[in-house]
Coordinates of N, CA and C in Angstrom, one line a residue:
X1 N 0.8 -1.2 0.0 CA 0.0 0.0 0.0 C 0.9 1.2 0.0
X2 N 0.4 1.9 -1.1 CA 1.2 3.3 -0.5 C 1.1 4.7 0.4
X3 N 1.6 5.5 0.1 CA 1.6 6.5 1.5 C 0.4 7.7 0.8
X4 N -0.1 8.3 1.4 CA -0.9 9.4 0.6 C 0.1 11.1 0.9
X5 N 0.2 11.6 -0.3 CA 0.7 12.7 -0.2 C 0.5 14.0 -0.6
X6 N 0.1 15.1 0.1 CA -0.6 16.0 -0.7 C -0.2 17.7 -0.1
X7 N -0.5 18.9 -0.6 CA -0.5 19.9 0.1 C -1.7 20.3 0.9
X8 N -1.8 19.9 1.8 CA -3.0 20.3 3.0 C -1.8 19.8 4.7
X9 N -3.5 19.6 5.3 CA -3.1 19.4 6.7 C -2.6 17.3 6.9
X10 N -2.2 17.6 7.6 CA -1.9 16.2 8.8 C -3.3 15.1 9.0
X11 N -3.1 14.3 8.3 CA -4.2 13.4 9.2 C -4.1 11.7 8.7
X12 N -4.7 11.1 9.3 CA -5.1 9.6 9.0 C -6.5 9.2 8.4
X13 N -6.3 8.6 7.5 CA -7.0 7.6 6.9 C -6.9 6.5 7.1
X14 N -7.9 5.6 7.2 CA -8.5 4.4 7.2 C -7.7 3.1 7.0
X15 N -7.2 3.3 5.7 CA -6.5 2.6 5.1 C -4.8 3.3 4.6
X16 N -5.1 4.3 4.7 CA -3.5 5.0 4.3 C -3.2 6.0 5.3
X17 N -1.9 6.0 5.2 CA -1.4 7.8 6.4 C -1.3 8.2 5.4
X18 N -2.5 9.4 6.0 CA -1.9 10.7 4.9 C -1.3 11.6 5.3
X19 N -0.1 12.0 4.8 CA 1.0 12.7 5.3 C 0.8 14.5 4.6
X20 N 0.7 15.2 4.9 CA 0.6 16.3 3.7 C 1.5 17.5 4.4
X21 N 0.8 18.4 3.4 CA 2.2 20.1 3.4 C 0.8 20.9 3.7
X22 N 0.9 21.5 4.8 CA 0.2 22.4 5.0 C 0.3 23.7 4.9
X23 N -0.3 23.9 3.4 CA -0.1 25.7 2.8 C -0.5 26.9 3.0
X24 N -1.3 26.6 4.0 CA -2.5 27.8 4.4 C -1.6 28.6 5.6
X25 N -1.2 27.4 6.5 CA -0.4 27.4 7.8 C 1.1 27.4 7.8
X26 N 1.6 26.7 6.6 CA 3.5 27.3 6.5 C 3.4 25.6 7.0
X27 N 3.0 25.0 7.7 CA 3.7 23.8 8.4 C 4.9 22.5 7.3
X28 N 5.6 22.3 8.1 CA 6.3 21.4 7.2 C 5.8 20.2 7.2
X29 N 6.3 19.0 5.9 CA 5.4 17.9 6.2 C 7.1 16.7 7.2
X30 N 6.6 15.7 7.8 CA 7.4 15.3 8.6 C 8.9 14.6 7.8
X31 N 10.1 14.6 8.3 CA 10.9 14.2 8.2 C 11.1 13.2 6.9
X32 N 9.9 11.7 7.6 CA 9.9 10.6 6.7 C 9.5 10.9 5.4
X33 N 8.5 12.2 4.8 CA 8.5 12.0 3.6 C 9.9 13.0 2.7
X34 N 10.9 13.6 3.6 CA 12.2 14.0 2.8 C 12.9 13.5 1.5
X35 N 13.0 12.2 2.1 CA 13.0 11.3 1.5 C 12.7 11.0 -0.1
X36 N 13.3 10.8 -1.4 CA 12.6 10.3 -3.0 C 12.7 9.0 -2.4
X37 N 11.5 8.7 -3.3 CA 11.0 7.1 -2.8 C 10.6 6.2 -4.4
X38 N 11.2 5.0 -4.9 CA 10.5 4.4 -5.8 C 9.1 3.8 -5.5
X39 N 9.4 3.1 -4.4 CA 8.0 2.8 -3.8 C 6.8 3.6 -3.2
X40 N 7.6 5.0 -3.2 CA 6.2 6.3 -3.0 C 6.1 6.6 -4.4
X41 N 5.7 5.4 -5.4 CA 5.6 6.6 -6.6 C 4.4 5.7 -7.5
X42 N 3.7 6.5 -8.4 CA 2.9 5.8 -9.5 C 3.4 5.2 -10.4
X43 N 4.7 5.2 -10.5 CA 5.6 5.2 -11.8 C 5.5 3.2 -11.9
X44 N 5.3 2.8 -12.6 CA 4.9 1.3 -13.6 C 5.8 1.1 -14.7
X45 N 6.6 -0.1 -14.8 CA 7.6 -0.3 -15.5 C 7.8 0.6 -16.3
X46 N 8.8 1.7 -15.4 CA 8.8 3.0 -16.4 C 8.4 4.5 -16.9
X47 N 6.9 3.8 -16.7 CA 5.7 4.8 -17.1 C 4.8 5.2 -15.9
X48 N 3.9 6.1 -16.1 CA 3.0 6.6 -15.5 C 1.6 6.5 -16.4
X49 N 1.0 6.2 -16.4 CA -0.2 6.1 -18.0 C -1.5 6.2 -16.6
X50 N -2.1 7.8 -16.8 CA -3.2 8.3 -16.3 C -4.3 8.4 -16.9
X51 N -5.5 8.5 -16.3 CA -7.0 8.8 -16.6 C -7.5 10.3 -16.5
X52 N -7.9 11.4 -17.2 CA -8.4 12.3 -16.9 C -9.7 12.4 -16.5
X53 N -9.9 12.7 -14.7 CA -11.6 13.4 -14.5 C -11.4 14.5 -13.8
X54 N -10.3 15.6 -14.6 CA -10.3 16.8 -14.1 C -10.6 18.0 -14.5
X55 N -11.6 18.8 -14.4 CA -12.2 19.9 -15.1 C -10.7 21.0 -15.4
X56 N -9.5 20.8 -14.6 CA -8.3 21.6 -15.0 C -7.2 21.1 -15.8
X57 N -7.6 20.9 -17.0 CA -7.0 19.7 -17.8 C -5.8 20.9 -18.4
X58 N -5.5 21.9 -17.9 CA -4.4 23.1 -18.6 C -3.4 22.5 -17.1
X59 N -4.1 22.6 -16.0 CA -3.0 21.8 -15.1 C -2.1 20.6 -15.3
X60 N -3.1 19.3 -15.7 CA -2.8 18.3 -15.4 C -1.8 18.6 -17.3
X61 N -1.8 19.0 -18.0 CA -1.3 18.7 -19.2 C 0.0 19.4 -18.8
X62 N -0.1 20.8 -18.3 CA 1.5 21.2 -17.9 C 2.0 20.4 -16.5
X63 N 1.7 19.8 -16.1 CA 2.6 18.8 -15.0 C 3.0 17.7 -15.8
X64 N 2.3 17.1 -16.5 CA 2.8 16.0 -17.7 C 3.8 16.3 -18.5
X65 N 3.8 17.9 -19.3 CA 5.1 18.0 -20.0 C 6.1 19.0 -18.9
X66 N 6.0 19.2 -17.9 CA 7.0 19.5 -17.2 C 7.8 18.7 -16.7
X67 N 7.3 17.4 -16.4 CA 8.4 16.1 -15.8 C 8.5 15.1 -16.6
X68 N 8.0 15.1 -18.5 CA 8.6 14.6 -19.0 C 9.0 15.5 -20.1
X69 N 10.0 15.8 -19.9 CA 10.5 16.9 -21.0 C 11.9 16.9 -21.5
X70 N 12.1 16.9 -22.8 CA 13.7 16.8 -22.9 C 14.6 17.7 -23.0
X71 N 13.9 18.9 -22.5 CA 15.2 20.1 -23.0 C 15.8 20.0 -21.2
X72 N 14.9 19.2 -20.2 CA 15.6 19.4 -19.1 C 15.9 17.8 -18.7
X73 N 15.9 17.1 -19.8 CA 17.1 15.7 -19.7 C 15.9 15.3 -18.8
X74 N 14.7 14.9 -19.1 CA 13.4 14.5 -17.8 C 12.4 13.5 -18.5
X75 N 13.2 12.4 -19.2 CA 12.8 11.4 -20.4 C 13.0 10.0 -20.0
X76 N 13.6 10.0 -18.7 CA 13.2 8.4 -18.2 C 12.0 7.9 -18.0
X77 N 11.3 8.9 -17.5 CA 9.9 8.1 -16.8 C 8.7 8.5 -17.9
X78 N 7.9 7.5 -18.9 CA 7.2 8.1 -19.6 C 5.6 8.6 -18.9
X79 N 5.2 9.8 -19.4 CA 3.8 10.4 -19.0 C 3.1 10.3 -20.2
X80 N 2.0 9.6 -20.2 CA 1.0 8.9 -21.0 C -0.3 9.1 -20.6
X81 N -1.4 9.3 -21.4 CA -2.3 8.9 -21.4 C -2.6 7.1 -21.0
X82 N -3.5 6.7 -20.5 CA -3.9 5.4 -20.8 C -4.7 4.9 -22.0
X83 N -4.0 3.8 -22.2 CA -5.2 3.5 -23.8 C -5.6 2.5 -23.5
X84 N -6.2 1.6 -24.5 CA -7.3 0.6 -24.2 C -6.3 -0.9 -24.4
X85 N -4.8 -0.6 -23.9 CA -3.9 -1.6 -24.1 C -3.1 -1.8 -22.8
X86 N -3.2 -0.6 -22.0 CA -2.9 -0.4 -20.7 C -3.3 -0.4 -19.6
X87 N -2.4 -0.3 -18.4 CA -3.1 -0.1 -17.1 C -2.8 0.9 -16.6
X88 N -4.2 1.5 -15.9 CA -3.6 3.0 -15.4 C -2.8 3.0 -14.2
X89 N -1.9 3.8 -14.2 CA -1.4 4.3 -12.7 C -1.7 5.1 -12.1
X90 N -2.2 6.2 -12.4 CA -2.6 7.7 -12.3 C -4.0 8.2 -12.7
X91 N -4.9 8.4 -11.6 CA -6.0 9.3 -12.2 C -6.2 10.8 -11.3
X92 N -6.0 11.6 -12.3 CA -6.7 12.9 -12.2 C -8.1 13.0 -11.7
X93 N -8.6 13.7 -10.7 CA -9.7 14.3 -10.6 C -10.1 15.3 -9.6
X94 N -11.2 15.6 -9.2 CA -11.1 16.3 -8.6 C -12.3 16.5 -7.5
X95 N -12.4 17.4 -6.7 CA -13.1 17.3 -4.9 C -13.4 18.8 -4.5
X96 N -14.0 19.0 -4.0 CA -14.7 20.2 -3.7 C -14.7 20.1 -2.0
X97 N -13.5 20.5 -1.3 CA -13.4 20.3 0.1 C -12.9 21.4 0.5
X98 N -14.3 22.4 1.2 CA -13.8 23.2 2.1 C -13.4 23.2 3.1
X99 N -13.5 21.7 3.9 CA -13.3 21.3 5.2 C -11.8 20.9 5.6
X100 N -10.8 21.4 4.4 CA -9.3 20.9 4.2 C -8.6 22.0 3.4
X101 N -7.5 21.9 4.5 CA -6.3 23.2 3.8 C -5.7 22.6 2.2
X102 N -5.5 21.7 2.2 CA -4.8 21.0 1.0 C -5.5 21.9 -0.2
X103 N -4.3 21.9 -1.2 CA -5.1 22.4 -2.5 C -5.1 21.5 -3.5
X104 N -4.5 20.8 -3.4 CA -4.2 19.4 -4.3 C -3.6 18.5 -3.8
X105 N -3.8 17.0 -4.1 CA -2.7 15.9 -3.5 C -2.3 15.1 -3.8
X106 N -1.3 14.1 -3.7 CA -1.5 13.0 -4.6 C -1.6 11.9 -3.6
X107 N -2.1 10.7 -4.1 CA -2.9 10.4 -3.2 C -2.3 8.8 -3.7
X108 N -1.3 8.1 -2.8 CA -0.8 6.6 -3.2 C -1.9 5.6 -2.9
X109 N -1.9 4.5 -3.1 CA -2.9 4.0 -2.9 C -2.9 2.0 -3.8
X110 N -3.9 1.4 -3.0 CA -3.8 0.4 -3.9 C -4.6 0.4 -4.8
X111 N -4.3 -0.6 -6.1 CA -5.0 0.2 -7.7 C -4.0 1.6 -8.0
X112 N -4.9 2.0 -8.9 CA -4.3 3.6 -9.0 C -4.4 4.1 -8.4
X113 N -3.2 5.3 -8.3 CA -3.0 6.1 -7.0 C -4.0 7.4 -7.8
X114 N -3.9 8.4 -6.8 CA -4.6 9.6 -7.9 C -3.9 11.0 -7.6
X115 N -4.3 12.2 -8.4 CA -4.0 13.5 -7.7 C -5.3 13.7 -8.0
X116 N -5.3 14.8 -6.8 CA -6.5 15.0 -6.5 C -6.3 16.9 -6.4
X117 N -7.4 17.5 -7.2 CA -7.4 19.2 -7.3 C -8.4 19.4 -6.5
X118 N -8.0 20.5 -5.6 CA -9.6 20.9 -4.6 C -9.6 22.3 -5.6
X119 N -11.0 21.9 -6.1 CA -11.5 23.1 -6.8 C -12.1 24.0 -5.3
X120 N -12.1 23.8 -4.5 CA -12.7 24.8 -3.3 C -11.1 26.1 -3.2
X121 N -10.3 25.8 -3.9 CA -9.3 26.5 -3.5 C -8.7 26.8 -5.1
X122 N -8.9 26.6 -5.9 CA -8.6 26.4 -7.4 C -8.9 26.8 -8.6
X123 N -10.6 26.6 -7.9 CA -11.8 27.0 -8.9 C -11.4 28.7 -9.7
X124 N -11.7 29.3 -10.5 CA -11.8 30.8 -10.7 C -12.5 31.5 -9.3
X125 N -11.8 32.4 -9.2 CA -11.8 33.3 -8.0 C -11.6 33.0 -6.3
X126 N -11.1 31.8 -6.3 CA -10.9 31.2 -5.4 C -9.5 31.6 -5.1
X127 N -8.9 31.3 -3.9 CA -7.6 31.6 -3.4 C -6.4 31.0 -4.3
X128 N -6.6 30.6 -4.7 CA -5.5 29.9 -5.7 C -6.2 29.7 -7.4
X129 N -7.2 30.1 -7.7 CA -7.6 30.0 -9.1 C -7.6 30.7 -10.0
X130 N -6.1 30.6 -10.3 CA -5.2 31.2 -11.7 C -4.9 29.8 -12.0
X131 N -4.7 29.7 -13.1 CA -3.7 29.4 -14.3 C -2.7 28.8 -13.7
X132 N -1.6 30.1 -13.1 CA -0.1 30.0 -12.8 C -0.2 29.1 -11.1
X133 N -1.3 29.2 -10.4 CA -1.6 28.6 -9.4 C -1.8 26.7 -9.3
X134 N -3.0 26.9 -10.8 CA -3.3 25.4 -11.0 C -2.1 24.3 -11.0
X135 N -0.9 25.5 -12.1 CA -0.1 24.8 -12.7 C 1.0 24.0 -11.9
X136 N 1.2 25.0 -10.5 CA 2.2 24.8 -9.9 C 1.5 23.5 -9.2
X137 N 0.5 23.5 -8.6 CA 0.0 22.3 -7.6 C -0.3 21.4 -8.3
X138 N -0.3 21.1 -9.5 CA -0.3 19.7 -10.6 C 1.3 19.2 -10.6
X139 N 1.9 20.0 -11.3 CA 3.1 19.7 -11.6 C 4.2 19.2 -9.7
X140 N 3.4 20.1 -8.7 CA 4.5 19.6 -7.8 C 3.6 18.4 -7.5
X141 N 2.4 18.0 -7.3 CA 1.6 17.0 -7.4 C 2.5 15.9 -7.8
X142 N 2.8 15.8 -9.3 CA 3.2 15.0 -10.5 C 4.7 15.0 -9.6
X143 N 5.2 15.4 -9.5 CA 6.7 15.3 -8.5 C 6.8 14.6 -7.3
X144 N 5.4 14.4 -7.1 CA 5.2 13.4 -5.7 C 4.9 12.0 -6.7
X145 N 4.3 12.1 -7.5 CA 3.9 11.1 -8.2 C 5.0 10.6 -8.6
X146 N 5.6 10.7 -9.2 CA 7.4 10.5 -9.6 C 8.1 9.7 -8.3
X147 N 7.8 9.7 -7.2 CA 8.5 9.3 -6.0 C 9.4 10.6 -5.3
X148 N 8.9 11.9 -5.6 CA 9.9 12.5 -5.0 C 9.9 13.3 -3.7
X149 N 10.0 13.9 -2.8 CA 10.1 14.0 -1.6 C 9.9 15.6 -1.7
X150 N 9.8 16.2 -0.6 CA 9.8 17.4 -0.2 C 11.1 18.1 -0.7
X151 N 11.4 19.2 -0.7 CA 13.0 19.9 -1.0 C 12.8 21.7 -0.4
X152 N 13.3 22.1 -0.3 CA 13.4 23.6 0.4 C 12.5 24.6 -0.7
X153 N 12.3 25.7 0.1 CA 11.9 26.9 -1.0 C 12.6 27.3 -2.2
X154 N 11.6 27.6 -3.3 CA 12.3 27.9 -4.4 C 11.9 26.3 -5.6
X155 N 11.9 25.4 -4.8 CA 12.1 24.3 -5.8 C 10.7 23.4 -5.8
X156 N 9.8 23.3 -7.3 CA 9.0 22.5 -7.4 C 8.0 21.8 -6.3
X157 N 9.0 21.0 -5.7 CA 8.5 20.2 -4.5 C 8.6 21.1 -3.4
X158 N 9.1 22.3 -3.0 CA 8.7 23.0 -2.0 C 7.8 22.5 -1.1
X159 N 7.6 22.8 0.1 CA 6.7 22.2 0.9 C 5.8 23.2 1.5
X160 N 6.0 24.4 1.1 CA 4.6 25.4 0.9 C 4.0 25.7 -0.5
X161 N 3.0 26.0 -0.7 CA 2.6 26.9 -2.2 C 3.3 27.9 -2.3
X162 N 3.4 29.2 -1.6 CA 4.3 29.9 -1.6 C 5.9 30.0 -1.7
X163 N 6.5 28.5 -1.8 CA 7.5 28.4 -2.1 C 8.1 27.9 -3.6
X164 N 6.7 27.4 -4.2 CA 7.1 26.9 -5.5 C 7.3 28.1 -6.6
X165 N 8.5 27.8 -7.7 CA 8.6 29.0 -8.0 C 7.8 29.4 -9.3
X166 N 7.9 30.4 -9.8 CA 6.8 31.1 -10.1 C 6.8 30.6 -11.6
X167 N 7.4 30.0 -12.1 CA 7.6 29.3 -13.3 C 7.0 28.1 -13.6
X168 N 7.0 27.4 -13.0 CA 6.0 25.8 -12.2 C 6.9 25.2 -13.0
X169 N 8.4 24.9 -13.0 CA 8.6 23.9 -13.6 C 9.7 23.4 -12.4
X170 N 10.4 21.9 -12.7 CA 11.6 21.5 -11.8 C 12.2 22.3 -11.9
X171 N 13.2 22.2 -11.1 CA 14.7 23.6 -10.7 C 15.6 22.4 -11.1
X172 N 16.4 22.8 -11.2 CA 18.0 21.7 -10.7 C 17.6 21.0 -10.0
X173 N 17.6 21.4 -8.6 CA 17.5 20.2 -7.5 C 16.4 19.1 -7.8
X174 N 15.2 19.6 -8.1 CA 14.2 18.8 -8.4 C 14.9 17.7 -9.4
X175 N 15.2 18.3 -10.5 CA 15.7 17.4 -11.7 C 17.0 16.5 -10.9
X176 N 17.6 16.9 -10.3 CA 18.9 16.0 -9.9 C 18.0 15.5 -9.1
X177 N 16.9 15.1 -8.4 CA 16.5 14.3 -7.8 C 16.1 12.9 -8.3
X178 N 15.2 13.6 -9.3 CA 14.6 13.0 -10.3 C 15.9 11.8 -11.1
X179 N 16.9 12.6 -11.2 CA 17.7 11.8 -12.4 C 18.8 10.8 -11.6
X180 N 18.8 10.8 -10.3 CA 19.2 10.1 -8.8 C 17.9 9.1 -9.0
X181 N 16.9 9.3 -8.5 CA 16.0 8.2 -8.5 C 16.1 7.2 -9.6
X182 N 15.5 8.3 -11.2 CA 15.1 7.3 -12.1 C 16.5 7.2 -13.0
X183 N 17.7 7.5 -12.8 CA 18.6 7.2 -13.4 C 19.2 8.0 -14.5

């Protein structure tokens, strides 16, 4: 089973610990998820091959070509659609939870893992419902999906929203993590 990981608050689940980054509040998420993990990750001989049920499909497309991209050497792990020859690893969709700091999360799990968009925080006119907002919490999303761990301000995986940078793509560090994990 895997771990669930997301930007919001601290809590448990039933079946998974959910570990998260709480953005609203600055909090850090704990030690053990520091850590890049193959076994924290969606990643399937290789690949990631997702389902879309996400009304923010400009998100979920730029987190796809931001961590598989080749002008930043980010071509080991493929991002795919799922076809009717495959099995998914990844589904997009989305939640309407006012009752949680999280803005997005990814969410390990048995079966497919998912990320998950809180349109309560996302939506147009909402605290985070830009574009440049969506993009960042998909793509660092997709970086948890990847197996990758938390990293300081400034970088992708940041462990606030406020820390990711304003570009939504890997930094260095993100990428040398990435190319440390998947080779």
């Amino acid at each position: 089973m895997r771990n669930q990981h997301h930007i919001g608050r601290y809590g448990i689940s039933v079946s998974v610990l959910a570990v998260s980054l709480s953005v609203l509040a600055g909090a850090t998420a704990p030690a053990a998820f520091a850590a890049d993990s193959r076994g924290k990750s969606s990643v399937d001989s290789g690949e990631i091959r997702w389902e879309d049920g996400t009304k923010f499909d400009d998100a979920r497309k730029w987190a796809a070509t931001a961590w598989y991209n080749t002008e930043y050497k980010l071509t080991k792990i493929k991002i795919a659609p799922d076809a009717w020859n495959t099995i998914t690893d990844l589904e997009w969709k989305d939640e309407n939870r006012k009752d949680v700091s999280w803005v997005a999360q990814w969410r390990g799990k048995a079966g497919a893992d998912a990320i998950v968009m809180n349109k309560a925080y996302l939506d147009d006119g909402k605290k985070y419902g830009t574009k440049a907002w969506r993009r960042k919490a998909a793509a660092h999303e997709m970086g948890h999906a990847l197996g990758l761990g938390h990293r300081a301000d400034g970088n992708l995986l940041a462990k606030t929203m406020g820390g990711l940078p304003s570009n939504a793509r890997p930094t260095s560090t993100d990428r040398a993590g990435y190319n440390k994990l998947w080779g």
